[in-house]
mmCIF file of C-alpha atoms and ligand atoms in Angstrom:
data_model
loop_
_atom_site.group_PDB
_atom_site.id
_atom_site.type_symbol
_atom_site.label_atom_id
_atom_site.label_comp_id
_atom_site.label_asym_id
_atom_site.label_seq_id
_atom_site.Cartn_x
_atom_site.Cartn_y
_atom_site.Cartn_z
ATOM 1 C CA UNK A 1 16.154 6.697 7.700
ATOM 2 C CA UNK A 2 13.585 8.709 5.774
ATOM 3 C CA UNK A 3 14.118 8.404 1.846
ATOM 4 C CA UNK A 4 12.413 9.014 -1.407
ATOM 5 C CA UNK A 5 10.442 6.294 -2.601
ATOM 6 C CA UNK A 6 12.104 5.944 -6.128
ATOM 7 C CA UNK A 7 15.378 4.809 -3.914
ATOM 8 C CA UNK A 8 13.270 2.164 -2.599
ATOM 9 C CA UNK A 9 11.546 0.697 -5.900
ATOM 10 C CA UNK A 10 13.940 0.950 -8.137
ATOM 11 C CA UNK A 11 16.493 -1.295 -5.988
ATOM 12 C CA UNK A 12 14.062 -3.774 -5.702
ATOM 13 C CA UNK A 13 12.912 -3.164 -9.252
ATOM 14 C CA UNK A 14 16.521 -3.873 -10.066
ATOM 15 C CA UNK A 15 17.050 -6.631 -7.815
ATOM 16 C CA UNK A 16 13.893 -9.093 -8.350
ATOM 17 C CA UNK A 17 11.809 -8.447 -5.165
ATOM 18 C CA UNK A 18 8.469 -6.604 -3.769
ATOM 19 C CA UNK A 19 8.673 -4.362 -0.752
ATOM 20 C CA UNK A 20 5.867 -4.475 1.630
ATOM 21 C CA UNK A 21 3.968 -0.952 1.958
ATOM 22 C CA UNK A 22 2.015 -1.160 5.127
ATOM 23 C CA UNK A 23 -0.848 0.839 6.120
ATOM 24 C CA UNK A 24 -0.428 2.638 9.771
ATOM 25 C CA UNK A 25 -2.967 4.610 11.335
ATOM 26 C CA UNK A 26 -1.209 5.599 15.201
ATOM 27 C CA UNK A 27 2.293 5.647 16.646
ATOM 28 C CA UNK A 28 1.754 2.223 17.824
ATOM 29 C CA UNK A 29 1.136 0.751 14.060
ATOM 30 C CA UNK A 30 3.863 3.119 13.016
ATOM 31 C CA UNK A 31 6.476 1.704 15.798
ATOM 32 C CA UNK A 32 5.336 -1.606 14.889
ATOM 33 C CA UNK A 33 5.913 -1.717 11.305
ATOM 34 C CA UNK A 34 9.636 -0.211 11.702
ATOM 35 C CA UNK A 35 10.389 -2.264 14.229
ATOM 36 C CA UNK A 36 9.647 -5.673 11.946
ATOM 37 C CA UNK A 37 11.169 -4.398 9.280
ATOM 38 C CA UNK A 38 14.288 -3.425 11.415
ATOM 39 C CA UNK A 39 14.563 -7.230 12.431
ATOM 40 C CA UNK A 40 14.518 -8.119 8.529
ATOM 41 C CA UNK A 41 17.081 -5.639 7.172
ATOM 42 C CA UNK A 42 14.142 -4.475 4.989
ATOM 43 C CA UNK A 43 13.292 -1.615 3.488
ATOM 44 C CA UNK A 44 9.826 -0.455 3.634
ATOM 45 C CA UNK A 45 7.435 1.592 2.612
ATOM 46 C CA UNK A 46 4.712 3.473 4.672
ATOM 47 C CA UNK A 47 1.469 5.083 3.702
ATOM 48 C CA UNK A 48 -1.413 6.484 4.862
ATOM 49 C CA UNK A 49 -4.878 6.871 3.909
ATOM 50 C CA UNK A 50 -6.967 10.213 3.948
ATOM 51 C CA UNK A 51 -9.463 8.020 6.337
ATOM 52 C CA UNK A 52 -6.030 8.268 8.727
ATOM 53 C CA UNK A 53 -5.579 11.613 8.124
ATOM 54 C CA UNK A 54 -9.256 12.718 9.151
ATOM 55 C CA UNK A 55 -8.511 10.307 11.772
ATOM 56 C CA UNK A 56 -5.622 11.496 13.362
ATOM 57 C CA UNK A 57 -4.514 14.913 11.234
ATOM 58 C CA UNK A 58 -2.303 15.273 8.436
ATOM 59 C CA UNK A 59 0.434 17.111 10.732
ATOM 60 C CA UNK A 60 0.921 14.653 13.658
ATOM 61 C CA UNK A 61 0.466 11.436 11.558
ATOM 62 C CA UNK A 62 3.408 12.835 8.787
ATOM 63 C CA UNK A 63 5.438 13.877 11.818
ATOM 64 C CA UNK A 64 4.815 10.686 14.063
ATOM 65 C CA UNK A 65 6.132 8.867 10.599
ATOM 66 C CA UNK A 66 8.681 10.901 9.991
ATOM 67 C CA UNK A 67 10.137 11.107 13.379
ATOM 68 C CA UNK A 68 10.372 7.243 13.956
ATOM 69 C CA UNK A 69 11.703 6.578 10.287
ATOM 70 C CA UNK A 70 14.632 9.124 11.368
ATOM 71 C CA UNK A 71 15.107 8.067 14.856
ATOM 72 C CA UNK A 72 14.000 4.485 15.112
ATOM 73 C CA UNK A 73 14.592 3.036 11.553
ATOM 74 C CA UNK A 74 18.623 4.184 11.873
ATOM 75 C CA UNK A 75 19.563 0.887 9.695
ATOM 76 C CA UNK A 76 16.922 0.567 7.354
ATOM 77 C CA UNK A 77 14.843 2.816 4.415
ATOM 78 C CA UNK A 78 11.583 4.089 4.782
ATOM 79 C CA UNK A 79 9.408 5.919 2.539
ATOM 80 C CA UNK A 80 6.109 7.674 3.342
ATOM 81 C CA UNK A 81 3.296 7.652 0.794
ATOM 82 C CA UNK A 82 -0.508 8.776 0.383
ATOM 83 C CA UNK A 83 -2.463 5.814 -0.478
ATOM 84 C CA UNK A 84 -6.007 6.332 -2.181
ATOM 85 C CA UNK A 85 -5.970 10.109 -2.604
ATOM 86 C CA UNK A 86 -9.312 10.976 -3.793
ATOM 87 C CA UNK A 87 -9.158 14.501 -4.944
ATOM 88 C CA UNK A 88 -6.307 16.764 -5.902
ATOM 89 C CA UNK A 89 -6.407 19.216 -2.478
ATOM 90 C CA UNK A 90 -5.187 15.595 -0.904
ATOM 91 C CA UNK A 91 -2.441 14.874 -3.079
ATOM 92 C CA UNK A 92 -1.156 18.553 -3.140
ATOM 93 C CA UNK A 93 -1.673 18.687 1.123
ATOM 94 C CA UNK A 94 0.549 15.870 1.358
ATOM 95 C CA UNK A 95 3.430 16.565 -0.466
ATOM 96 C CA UNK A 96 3.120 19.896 0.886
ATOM 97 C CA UNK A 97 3.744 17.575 4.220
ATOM 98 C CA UNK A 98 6.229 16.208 2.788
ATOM 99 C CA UNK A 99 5.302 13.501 1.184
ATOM 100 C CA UNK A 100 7.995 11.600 -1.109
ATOM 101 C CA UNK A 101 4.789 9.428 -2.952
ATOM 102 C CA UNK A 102 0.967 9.925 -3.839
ATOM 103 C CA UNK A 103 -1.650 8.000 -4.949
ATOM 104 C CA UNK A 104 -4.489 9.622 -7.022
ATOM 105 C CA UNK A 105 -7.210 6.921 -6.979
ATOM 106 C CA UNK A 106 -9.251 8.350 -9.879
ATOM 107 C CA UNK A 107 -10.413 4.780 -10.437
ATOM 108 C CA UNK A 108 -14.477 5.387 -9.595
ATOM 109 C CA UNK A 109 -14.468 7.601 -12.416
ATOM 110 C CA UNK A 110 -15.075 7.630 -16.013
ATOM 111 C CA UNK A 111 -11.590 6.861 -18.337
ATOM 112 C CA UNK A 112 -11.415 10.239 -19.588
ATOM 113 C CA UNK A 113 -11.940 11.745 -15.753
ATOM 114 C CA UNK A 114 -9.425 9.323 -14.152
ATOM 115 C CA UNK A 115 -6.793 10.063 -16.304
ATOM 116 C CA UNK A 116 -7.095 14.230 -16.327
ATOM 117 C CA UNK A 117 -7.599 14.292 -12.679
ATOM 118 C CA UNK A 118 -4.271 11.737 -12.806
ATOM 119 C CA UNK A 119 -2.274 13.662 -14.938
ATOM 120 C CA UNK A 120 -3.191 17.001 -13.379
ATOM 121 C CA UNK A 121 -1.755 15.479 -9.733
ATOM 122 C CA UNK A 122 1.018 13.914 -11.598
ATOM 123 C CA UNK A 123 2.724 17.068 -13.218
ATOM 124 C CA UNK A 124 1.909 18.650 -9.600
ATOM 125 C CA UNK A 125 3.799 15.951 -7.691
ATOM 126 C CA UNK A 126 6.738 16.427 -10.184
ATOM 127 C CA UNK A 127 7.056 19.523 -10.083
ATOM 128 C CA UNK A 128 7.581 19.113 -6.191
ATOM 129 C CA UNK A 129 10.092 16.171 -7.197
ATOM 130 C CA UNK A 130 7.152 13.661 -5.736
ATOM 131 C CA UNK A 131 6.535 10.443 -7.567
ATOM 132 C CA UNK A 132 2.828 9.490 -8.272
ATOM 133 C CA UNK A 133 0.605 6.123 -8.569
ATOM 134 C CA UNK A 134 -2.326 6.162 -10.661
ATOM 135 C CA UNK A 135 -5.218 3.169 -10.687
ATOM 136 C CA UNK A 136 -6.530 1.591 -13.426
ATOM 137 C CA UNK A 137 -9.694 -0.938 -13.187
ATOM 138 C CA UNK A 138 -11.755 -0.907 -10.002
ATOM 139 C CA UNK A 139 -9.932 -3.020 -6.974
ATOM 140 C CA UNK A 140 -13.078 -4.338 -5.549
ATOM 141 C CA UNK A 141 -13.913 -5.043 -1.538
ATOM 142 C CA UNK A 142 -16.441 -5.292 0.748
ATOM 143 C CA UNK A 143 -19.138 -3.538 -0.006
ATOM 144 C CA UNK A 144 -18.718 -5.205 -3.908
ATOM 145 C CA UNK A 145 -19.321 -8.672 -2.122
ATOM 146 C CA UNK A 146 -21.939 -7.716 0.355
ATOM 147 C CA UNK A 147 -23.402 -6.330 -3.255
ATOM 148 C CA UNK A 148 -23.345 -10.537 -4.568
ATOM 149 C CA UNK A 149 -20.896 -10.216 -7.010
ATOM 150 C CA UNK A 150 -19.273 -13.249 -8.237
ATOM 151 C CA UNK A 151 -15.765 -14.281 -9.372
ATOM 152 C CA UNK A 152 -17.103 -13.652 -13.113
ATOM 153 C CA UNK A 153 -18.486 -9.963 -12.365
ATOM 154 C CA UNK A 154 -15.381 -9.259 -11.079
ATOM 155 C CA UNK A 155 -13.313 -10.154 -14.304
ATOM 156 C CA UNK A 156 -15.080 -7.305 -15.747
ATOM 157 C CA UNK A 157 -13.695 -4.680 -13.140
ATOM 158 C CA UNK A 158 -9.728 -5.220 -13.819
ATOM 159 C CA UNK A 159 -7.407 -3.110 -15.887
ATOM 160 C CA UNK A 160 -7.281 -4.015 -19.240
ATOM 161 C CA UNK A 161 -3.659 -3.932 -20.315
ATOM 162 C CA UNK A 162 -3.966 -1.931 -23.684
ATOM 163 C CA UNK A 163 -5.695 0.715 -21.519
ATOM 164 C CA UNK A 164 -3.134 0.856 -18.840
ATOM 165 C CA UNK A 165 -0.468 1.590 -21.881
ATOM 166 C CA UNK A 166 -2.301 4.207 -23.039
ATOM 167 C CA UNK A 167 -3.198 5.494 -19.510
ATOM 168 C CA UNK A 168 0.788 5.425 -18.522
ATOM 169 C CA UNK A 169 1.250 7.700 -21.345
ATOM 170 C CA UNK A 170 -1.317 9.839 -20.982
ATOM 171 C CA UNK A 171 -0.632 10.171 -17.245
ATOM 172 C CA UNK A 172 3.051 10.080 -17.114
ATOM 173 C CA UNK A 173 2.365 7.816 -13.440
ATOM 174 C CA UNK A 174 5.653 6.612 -11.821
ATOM 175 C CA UNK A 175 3.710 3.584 -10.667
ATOM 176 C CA UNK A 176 0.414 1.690 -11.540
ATOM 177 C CA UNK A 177 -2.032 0.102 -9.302
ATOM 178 C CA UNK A 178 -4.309 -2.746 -11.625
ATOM 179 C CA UNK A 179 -6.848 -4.441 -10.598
ATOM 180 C CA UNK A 180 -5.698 -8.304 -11.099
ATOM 181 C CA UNK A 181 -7.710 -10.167 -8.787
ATOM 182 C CA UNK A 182 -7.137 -9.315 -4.895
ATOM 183 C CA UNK A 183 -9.579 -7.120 -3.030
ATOM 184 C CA UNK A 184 -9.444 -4.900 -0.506
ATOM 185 C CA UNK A 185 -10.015 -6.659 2.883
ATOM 186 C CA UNK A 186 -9.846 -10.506 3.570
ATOM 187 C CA UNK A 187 -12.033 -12.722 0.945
ATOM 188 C CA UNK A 188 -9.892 -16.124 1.381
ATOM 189 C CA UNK A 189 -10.315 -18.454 -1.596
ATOM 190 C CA UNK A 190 -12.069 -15.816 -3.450
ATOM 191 C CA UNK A 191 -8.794 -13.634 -4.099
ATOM 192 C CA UNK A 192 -7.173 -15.136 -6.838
ATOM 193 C CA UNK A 193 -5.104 -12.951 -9.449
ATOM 194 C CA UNK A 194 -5.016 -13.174 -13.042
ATOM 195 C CA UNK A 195 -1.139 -13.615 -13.731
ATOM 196 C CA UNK A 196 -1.193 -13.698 -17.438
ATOM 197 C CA UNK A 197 -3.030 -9.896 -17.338
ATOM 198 C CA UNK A 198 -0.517 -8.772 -14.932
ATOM 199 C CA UNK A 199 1.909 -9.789 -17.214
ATOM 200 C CA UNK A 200 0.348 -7.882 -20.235
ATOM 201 C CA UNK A 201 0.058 -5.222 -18.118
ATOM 202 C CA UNK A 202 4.037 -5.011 -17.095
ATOM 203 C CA UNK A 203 5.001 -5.878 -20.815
ATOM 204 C CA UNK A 204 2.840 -3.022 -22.154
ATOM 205 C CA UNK A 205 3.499 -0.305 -19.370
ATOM 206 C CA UNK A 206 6.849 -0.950 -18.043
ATOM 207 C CA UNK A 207 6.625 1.034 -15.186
ATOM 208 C CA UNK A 208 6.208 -0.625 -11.635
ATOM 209 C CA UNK A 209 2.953 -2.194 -10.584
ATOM 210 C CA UNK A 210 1.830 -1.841 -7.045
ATOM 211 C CA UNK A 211 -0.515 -4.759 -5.681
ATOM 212 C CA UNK A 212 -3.251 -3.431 -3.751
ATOM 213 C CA UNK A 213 -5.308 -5.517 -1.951
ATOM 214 C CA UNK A 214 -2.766 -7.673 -0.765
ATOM 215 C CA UNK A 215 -3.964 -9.128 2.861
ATOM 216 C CA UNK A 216 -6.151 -12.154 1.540
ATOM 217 C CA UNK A 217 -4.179 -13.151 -1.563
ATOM 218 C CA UNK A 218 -2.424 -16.253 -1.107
ATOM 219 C CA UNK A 219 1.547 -16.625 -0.990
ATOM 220 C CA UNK A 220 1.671 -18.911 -3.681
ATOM 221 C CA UNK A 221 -0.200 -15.908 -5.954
ATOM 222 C CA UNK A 222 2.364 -13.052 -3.779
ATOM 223 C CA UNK A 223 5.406 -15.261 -5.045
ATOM 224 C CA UNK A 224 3.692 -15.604 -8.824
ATOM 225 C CA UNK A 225 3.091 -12.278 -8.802
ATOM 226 C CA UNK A 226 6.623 -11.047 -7.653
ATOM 227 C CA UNK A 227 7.948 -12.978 -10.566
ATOM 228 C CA UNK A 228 5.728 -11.298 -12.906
ATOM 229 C CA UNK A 229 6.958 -8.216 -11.624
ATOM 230 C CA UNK A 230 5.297 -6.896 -9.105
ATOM 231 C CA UNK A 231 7.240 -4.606 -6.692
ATOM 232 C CA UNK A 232 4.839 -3.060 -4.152
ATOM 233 C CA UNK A 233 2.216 -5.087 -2.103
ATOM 234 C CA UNK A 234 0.041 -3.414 -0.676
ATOM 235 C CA UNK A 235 -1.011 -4.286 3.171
ATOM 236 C CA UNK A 236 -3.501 -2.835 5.486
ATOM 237 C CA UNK A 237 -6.063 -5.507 6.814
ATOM 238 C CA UNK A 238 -3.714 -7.706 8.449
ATOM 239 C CA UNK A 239 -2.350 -5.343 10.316
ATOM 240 C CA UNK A 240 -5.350 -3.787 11.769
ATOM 241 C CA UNK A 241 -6.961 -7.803 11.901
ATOM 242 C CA UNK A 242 -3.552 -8.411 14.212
ATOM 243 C CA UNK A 243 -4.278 -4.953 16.196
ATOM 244 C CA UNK A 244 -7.516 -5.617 17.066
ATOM 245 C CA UNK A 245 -7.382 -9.291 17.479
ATOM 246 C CA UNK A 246 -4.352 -8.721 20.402
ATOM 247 C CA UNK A 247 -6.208 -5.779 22.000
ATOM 248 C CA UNK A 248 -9.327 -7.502 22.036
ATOM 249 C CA UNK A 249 -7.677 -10.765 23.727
ATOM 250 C CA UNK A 250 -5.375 -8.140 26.581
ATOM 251 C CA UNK A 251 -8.428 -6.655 27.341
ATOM 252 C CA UNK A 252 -10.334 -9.484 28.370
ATOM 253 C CA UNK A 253 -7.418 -11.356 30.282
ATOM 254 C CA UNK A 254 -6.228 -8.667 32.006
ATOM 255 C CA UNK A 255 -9.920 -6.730 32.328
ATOM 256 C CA UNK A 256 -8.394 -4.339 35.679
ATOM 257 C CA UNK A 257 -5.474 -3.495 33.661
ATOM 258 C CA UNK A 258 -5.802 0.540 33.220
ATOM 259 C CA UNK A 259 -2.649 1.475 32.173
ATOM 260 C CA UNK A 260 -2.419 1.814 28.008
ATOM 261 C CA UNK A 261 0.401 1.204 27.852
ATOM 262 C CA UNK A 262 0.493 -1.985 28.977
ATOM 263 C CA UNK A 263 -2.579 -2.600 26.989
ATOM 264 C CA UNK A 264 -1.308 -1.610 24.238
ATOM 265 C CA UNK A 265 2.389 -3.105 23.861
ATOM 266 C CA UNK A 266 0.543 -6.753 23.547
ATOM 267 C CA UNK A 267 -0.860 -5.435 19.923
ATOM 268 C CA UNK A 268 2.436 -3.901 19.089
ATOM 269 C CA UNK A 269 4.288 -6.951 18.889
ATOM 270 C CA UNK A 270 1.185 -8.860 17.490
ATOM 271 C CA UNK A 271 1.383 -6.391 14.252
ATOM 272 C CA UNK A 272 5.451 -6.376 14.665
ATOM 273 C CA UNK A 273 5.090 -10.199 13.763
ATOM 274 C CA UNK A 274 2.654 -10.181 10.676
ATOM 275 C CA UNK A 275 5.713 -7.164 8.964
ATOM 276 C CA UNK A 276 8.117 -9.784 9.843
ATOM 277 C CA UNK A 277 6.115 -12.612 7.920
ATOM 278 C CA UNK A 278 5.152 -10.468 4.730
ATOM 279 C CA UNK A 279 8.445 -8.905 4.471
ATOM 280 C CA UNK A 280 9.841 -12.664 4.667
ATOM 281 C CA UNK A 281 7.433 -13.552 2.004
ATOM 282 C CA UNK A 282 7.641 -10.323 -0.020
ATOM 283 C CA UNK A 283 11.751 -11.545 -0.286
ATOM 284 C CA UNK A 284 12.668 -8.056 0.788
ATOM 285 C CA UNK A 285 14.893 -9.663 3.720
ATOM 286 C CA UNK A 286 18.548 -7.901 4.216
ATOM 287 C CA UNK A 287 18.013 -5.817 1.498
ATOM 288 C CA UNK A 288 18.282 -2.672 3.281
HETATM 289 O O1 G3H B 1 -4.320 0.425 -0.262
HETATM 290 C C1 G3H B 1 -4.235 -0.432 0.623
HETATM 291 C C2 G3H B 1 -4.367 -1.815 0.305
HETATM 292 O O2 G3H B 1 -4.632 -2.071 -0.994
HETATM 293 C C3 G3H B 1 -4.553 -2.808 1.362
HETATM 294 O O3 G3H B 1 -5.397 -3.891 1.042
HETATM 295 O O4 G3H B 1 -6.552 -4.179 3.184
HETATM 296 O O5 G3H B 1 -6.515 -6.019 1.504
HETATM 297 O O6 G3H B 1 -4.457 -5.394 2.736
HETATM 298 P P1 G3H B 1 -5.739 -4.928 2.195
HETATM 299 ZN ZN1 ZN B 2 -5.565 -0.245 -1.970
#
């Protein structure tokens, strides 16, 4: 069933656990996440990027989610979400969609910047009853290592926990998204987060913190991080690493196969699988 998000975090918020918000980009990824989280009895939150939305339209993507969390996902909660809104028009064009979440990444820009362009989407997204995330720090990734930057550079890129008290005030954000120590994409070994700041940060701002970043972090550092109260992780790459890496391998064992939807149902359940194994390790299991 399709819900508001605040249902979503403040159970878990309440009850000591994180719930998995996967990235989907087609029906298939959307199927696939709803049906893992189906066979966990978890809730679960989905979002999509404005990349997605150029990809695929704002319309069909919010409908294709919307239709499968009220039809498919009979048993279990789902919330949709904008992650990494760039620009007000974005935030305001999805919960014009419908959204029941946004995320205004303001993070590239100067303090001052972030937090008026946060606080102007905030007051918009409550005034449509809409909660909003706002980011603090700079959650590195690819291009940032391609770039050389080492473990020590990137201390100097997360959210300094004074700041993110002031910015929670300023902004009046529902939820925050620091930069701790994971990175966007897949980095094993060099994705380690800084527990005692993400602790500052939740005793100073009090409001949930969402863990972006999430795919190459270890489960040790999930499970750490859950305790010091984390209650969103953010996934995206393993998904689309499980998409491609199943519809690479159909394609070249079955290379007259011409019917997608054979070719595609391989990937499905490759992506069903990974939901099943971060909502295991996310602790969100039968708490639908
Ligand atoms: O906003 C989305 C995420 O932070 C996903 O990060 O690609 O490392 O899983 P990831
Ligand atoms: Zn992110």
């Amino acid at each position: 069933m399709l819900v508001h998000i605040k249902d979503i975090i403040s159970k878990a918020q309440k009850e000591g656990y994180a719930v998995a918000a996967f990235n989907t980009f087609n029906l298939e990824t959307t199927l696939a996440i709803v049906k893992g989280a189906m066979n966990k009895n978890s809730p679960v939150i989905i979002q999509v990027s404005e990349t997605t939305i150029q990809y695929a339209g704002l319309k069909p993507i919010t409908h294709i989610v919307k239709t499968i969390a009220k039809n498919e996902a009979v048993k279990i909660p789902v919330a949709l979400h904008l992650d990494h809104g760039k620009s007000f028009r974005s935030v305001a064009e999805c919960i014009s969609a419908g959204f029941s979440s946004i995320h205004i990444d303001a993070s590239d820009l100067p303090y001052d910047e972030n937090v008026a362009l946060t606080k102007q989407a905030t007051h918009y997204a409550h005034k449509h009853k809409c909660w909003a995330q706002g980011e603090l720090g700079n959650i590195l990734g690819q291009k940032d290592v391609d770039a050389g930057l080492t473990e020590k550079d990137t201390e100097r890129y997360m959210t300094d926990p004074e700041q993110a008290e002031k910015f929670i005030k300023q902004t009046e954000i529902n939820t925050l998204a620091p930069s701790v120590g994971a990175m966007h994409g897949l980095f094993p070994g060099k994705e380690k987060i800084d527990q005692e700041r993400l602790k500052k940060i939740h005793e100073k701002t009090k409001v949930p913190l969402v863990l972006h970043g999430a795919s190459g972090v270890s489960n040790e550092d999930i499970k750490e991080a859950i305790k010091n109260v984390v209650v969103v992780i953010n996934i995206d790459t393993s998904l689309r690493q499980e998409f491609s890496r199943s519809l690479r391998e159909t394609l070249m064992s079955n290379v007259h196969e011409i019917d997608p939807r054979k070719i595609l149902t391989p990937p499905m359940a490759a992506v069903q699988k990974a939901v099943e194994e971060k909502v295991e390790i996310f602790g969100s299991t039968n708490r639908s």
